[in-house]
């Protein structure tokens, strides 16, 4: 059973998500929070598998709450997915830097929301398919200048290649087709790169790909 915590200051949003998620045989909503402080307390108490976290909330916003969650070693298994009203929310890239597994727009299709919850539990990053490449380009363009790529020294040539493809928004299946390998092989390369770089999840590989200069803004290959 996948245990989900909902954090949003809009009651109707929480009610809608709860109705959809609780109707699934493998998903259970274990709690609801109306602000970041409440969300943080419930995460520490309930240890959910996934937190659907609104970016803009009173008292403590979702971004600050996410930083708190991802900085606590005891909460390392908790996956945070940010919720935003706008596709190009200015805080989305910063949320991923803070450790969120990805984001969803609030008006996402029900099937996509369900896939998202299951995907992050399986260790995949979540960047809404319809806006992934656009968002990566938008926020990478605003990010700091690429650092020296010394941090990538431990990666093999193939792992660098795979990381670059992750950076431009390709899924494991797309990477597999591009490199003419199996999806399992592509996933293995992604996982090894994450371990070597100490990345919490796939989303942070995107950030590292840009910060290292491995991928540059506007390169959407």
Short mmCIF file of C-alpha atoms in Angstrom, two decimals:
data_model
loop_
_atom_site.label_atom_id
_atom_site.label_comp_id
_atom_site.label_asym_id
_atom_site.label_seq_id
_atom_site.Cartn_x
_atom_site.Cartn_y
_atom_site.Cartn_z
CA UNK A 1 0.00 0.00 0.00
CA UNK A 2 1.34 3.43 -1.02
CA UNK A 3 0.79 5.91 1.80
CA UNK A 4 0.18 9.52 0.68
CA UNK A 5 0.04 12.81 2.58
CA UNK A 6 -1.78 15.77 1.00
CA UNK A 7 -0.52 19.29 1.76
CA UNK A 8 -2.56 22.13 0.24
CA UNK A 9 -4.30 25.14 1.76
CA UNK A 10 -7.36 24.63 -0.46
CA UNK A 11 -9.81 22.17 1.07
CA UNK A 12 -11.47 21.41 -2.25
CA UNK A 13 -8.16 20.49 -3.84
CA UNK A 14 -7.36 18.10 -1.00
CA UNK A 15 -10.85 16.59 -1.13
CA UNK A 16 -10.60 15.98 -4.86
CA UNK A 17 -7.19 14.35 -4.61
CA UNK A 18 -8.27 12.24 -1.64
CA UNK A 19 -11.35 10.93 -3.45
CA UNK A 20 -9.27 9.93 -6.47
CA UNK A 21 -6.40 8.36 -4.51
CA UNK A 22 -8.48 6.52 -1.92
CA UNK A 23 -10.47 4.88 -4.73
CA UNK A 24 -7.33 2.98 -5.74
CA UNK A 25 -6.65 -0.43 -4.27
CA UNK A 26 -2.93 0.24 -3.78
CA UNK A 27 -3.01 3.85 -2.51
CA UNK A 28 -4.12 5.26 0.85
CA UNK A 29 -4.28 8.92 1.94
CA UNK A 30 -2.97 8.88 5.51
CA UNK A 31 -3.26 12.58 6.30
CA UNK A 32 -3.98 16.13 5.16
CA UNK A 33 -2.25 19.42 5.96
CA UNK A 34 -3.35 23.00 5.25
CA UNK A 35 0.09 24.61 5.59
CA UNK A 36 3.77 23.77 5.57
CA UNK A 37 4.17 23.58 9.35
CA UNK A 38 1.32 21.11 9.64
CA UNK A 39 2.70 19.12 6.70
CA UNK A 40 6.15 18.88 8.29
CA UNK A 41 4.70 17.66 11.57
CA UNK A 42 2.57 15.03 9.88
CA UNK A 43 5.46 13.81 7.74
CA UNK A 44 7.55 13.28 10.87
CA UNK A 45 4.68 11.52 12.60
CA UNK A 46 3.25 9.41 9.77
CA UNK A 47 6.30 8.81 7.51
CA UNK A 48 4.25 8.64 4.28
CA UNK A 49 5.74 7.26 1.08
CA UNK A 50 4.69 10.31 -0.95
CA UNK A 51 3.81 13.91 -0.07
CA UNK A 52 1.83 15.93 -2.61
CA UNK A 53 2.97 19.40 -1.56
CA UNK A 54 1.53 22.71 -2.73
CA UNK A 55 4.26 25.29 -3.36
CA UNK A 56 2.31 28.27 -2.01
CA UNK A 57 0.89 27.80 1.48
CA UNK A 58 0.58 30.00 4.59
CA UNK A 59 2.90 29.94 7.65
CA UNK A 60 5.52 27.78 5.93
CA UNK A 61 5.48 27.42 2.16
CA UNK A 62 5.93 24.14 0.35
CA UNK A 63 9.46 24.95 -0.75
CA UNK A 64 10.69 25.54 2.81
CA UNK A 65 8.83 22.47 4.06
CA UNK A 66 10.45 20.38 1.33
CA UNK A 67 13.92 21.58 2.32
CA UNK A 68 13.20 20.52 5.91
CA UNK A 69 11.96 17.08 4.86
CA UNK A 70 14.81 16.32 2.47
CA UNK A 71 17.44 17.50 4.97
CA UNK A 72 16.35 15.02 7.66
CA UNK A 73 18.07 11.67 7.34
CA UNK A 74 15.21 9.88 9.10
CA UNK A 75 12.87 11.04 6.32
CA UNK A 76 15.10 9.90 3.45
CA UNK A 77 12.46 7.51 2.09
CA UNK A 78 9.77 10.20 1.85
CA UNK A 79 9.21 11.40 -1.73
CA UNK A 80 7.95 14.95 -2.24
CA UNK A 81 6.02 15.94 -5.35
CA UNK A 82 5.32 19.65 -5.67
CA UNK A 83 1.90 20.89 -6.79
CA UNK A 84 1.65 24.10 -8.78
CA UNK A 85 -1.16 26.01 -10.46
CA UNK A 86 0.99 27.24 -13.33
CA UNK A 87 3.13 25.20 -15.70
CA UNK A 88 5.97 27.72 -15.51
CA UNK A 89 5.89 28.37 -11.79
CA UNK A 90 9.01 30.31 -10.83
CA UNK A 91 9.70 28.04 -7.88
CA UNK A 92 9.60 24.68 -9.64
CA UNK A 93 13.30 24.46 -10.49
CA UNK A 94 14.25 25.60 -6.99
CA UNK A 95 11.93 22.93 -5.56
CA UNK A 96 13.82 20.23 -7.45
CA UNK A 97 17.11 21.68 -6.21
CA UNK A 98 15.67 21.46 -2.68
CA UNK A 99 15.09 17.73 -3.12
CA UNK A 100 11.58 17.38 -4.52
CA UNK A 101 11.18 14.40 -6.85
CA UNK A 102 9.33 16.58 -9.33
CA UNK A 103 6.11 18.45 -9.81
CA UNK A 104 2.58 18.28 -11.16
CA UNK A 105 0.21 21.00 -12.23
CA UNK A 106 -2.99 20.86 -10.19
CA UNK A 107 -5.22 20.37 -13.21
CA UNK A 108 -3.32 17.28 -14.35
CA UNK A 109 -5.36 14.39 -15.67
CA UNK A 110 -6.41 11.84 -13.00
CA UNK A 111 -4.54 9.00 -14.73
CA UNK A 112 -1.36 11.08 -14.79
CA UNK A 113 -1.66 11.83 -11.08
CA UNK A 114 -2.00 8.14 -10.28
CA UNK A 115 0.94 7.24 -12.51
CA UNK A 116 2.95 9.96 -10.79
CA UNK A 117 2.36 8.64 -7.29
CA UNK A 118 3.31 5.13 -8.34
CA UNK A 119 6.32 6.32 -10.34
CA UNK A 120 8.01 8.21 -7.51
CA UNK A 121 7.59 5.24 -5.18
CA UNK A 122 9.40 3.14 -7.80
CA UNK A 123 12.27 5.63 -7.74
CA UNK A 124 11.49 7.59 -10.90
CA UNK A 125 11.53 11.38 -10.98
CA UNK A 126 8.35 13.12 -11.92
CA UNK A 127 8.33 16.02 -14.32
CA UNK A 128 4.94 16.47 -15.99
CA UNK A 129 5.37 15.01 -19.48
CA UNK A 130 3.64 17.87 -21.28
CA UNK A 131 5.95 20.57 -19.91
CA UNK A 132 9.20 18.81 -18.97
CA UNK A 133 11.47 20.08 -21.70
CA UNK A 134 10.02 23.58 -21.64
CA UNK A 135 10.46 23.86 -17.87
CA UNK A 136 13.99 22.48 -17.87
CA UNK A 137 15.03 25.01 -20.51
CA UNK A 138 13.25 27.87 -18.73
CA UNK A 139 14.78 27.32 -15.33
CA UNK A 140 18.16 26.12 -16.45
CA UNK A 141 18.50 29.43 -18.29
CA UNK A 142 18.06 31.19 -14.95
CA UNK A 143 20.38 28.93 -13.00
CA UNK A 144 23.93 29.75 -12.03
CA UNK A 145 26.86 29.45 -14.40
CA UNK A 146 27.97 25.84 -14.97
CA UNK A 147 30.59 24.68 -12.50
CA UNK A 148 33.64 22.68 -13.43
CA UNK A 149 32.64 19.14 -14.28
CA UNK A 150 35.15 17.55 -11.90
CA UNK A 151 32.22 16.12 -9.96
CA UNK A 152 31.46 13.94 -12.98
CA UNK A 153 34.94 12.39 -13.05
CA UNK A 154 33.70 9.14 -11.52
CA UNK A 155 31.17 8.57 -14.29
CA UNK A 156 31.91 6.37 -17.26
CA UNK A 157 31.50 7.80 -20.74
CA UNK A 158 28.18 5.97 -21.16
CA UNK A 159 26.94 7.20 -17.78
CA UNK A 160 27.73 10.78 -18.80
CA UNK A 161 25.87 10.23 -22.04
CA UNK A 162 22.85 8.85 -20.22
CA UNK A 163 22.95 11.68 -17.66
CA UNK A 164 22.93 14.23 -20.48
CA UNK A 165 19.84 12.57 -21.96
CA UNK A 166 18.16 12.63 -18.55
CA UNK A 167 19.05 16.33 -18.44
CA UNK A 168 17.14 17.09 -21.63
CA UNK A 169 14.06 15.35 -20.28
CA UNK A 170 14.17 11.90 -21.84
CA UNK A 171 12.57 8.93 -20.09
CA UNK A 172 14.33 5.60 -19.68
CA UNK A 173 12.43 4.21 -22.67
CA UNK A 174 13.43 7.20 -24.80
CA UNK A 175 17.05 6.89 -23.68
CA UNK A 176 16.99 3.19 -24.54
CA UNK A 177 15.73 3.91 -28.07
CA UNK A 178 18.29 6.70 -28.55
CA UNK A 179 21.21 4.49 -27.48
CA UNK A 180 19.79 1.24 -28.88
CA UNK A 181 19.89 -0.55 -25.52
CA UNK A 182 17.19 -2.09 -23.33
CA UNK A 183 15.14 0.09 -20.96
CA UNK A 184 16.57 -1.94 -18.07
CA UNK A 185 20.11 -1.11 -19.19
CA UNK A 186 19.22 2.57 -19.45
CA UNK A 187 17.70 2.50 -15.96
CA UNK A 188 20.83 0.78 -14.61
CA UNK A 189 23.07 3.52 -16.03
CA UNK A 190 20.82 6.20 -14.51
CA UNK A 191 20.87 4.46 -11.13
CA UNK A 192 24.66 4.13 -11.15
CA UNK A 193 25.08 7.81 -12.00
CA UNK A 194 22.78 8.73 -9.12
CA UNK A 195 24.77 6.61 -6.66
CA UNK A 196 28.14 7.95 -7.80
CA UNK A 197 26.98 11.58 -7.62
CA UNK A 198 25.02 11.20 -4.39
CA UNK A 199 21.82 12.35 -6.11
CA UNK A 200 18.67 11.80 -4.07
CA UNK A 201 16.69 10.99 -7.19
CA UNK A 202 16.51 11.35 -10.95
CA UNK A 203 15.28 14.94 -10.75
CA UNK A 204 18.50 16.00 -9.07
CA UNK A 205 20.44 14.49 -11.97
CA UNK A 206 18.76 17.10 -14.15
CA UNK A 207 20.01 19.86 -11.88
CA UNK A 208 23.52 18.39 -11.77
CA UNK A 209 23.58 17.98 -15.54
CA UNK A 210 23.05 21.73 -15.95
CA UNK A 211 25.21 22.86 -13.04
CA UNK A 212 28.14 20.80 -14.30
CA UNK A 213 27.78 22.14 -17.82
CA UNK A 214 27.12 18.65 -19.19
CA UNK A 215 23.88 20.05 -20.59
CA UNK A 216 23.37 23.70 -21.42
CA UNK A 217 20.19 25.81 -21.59
CA UNK A 218 18.48 25.52 -24.94
CA UNK A 219 20.07 22.17 -25.81
CA UNK A 220 16.97 20.01 -26.11
CA UNK A 221 18.57 17.45 -28.46
#
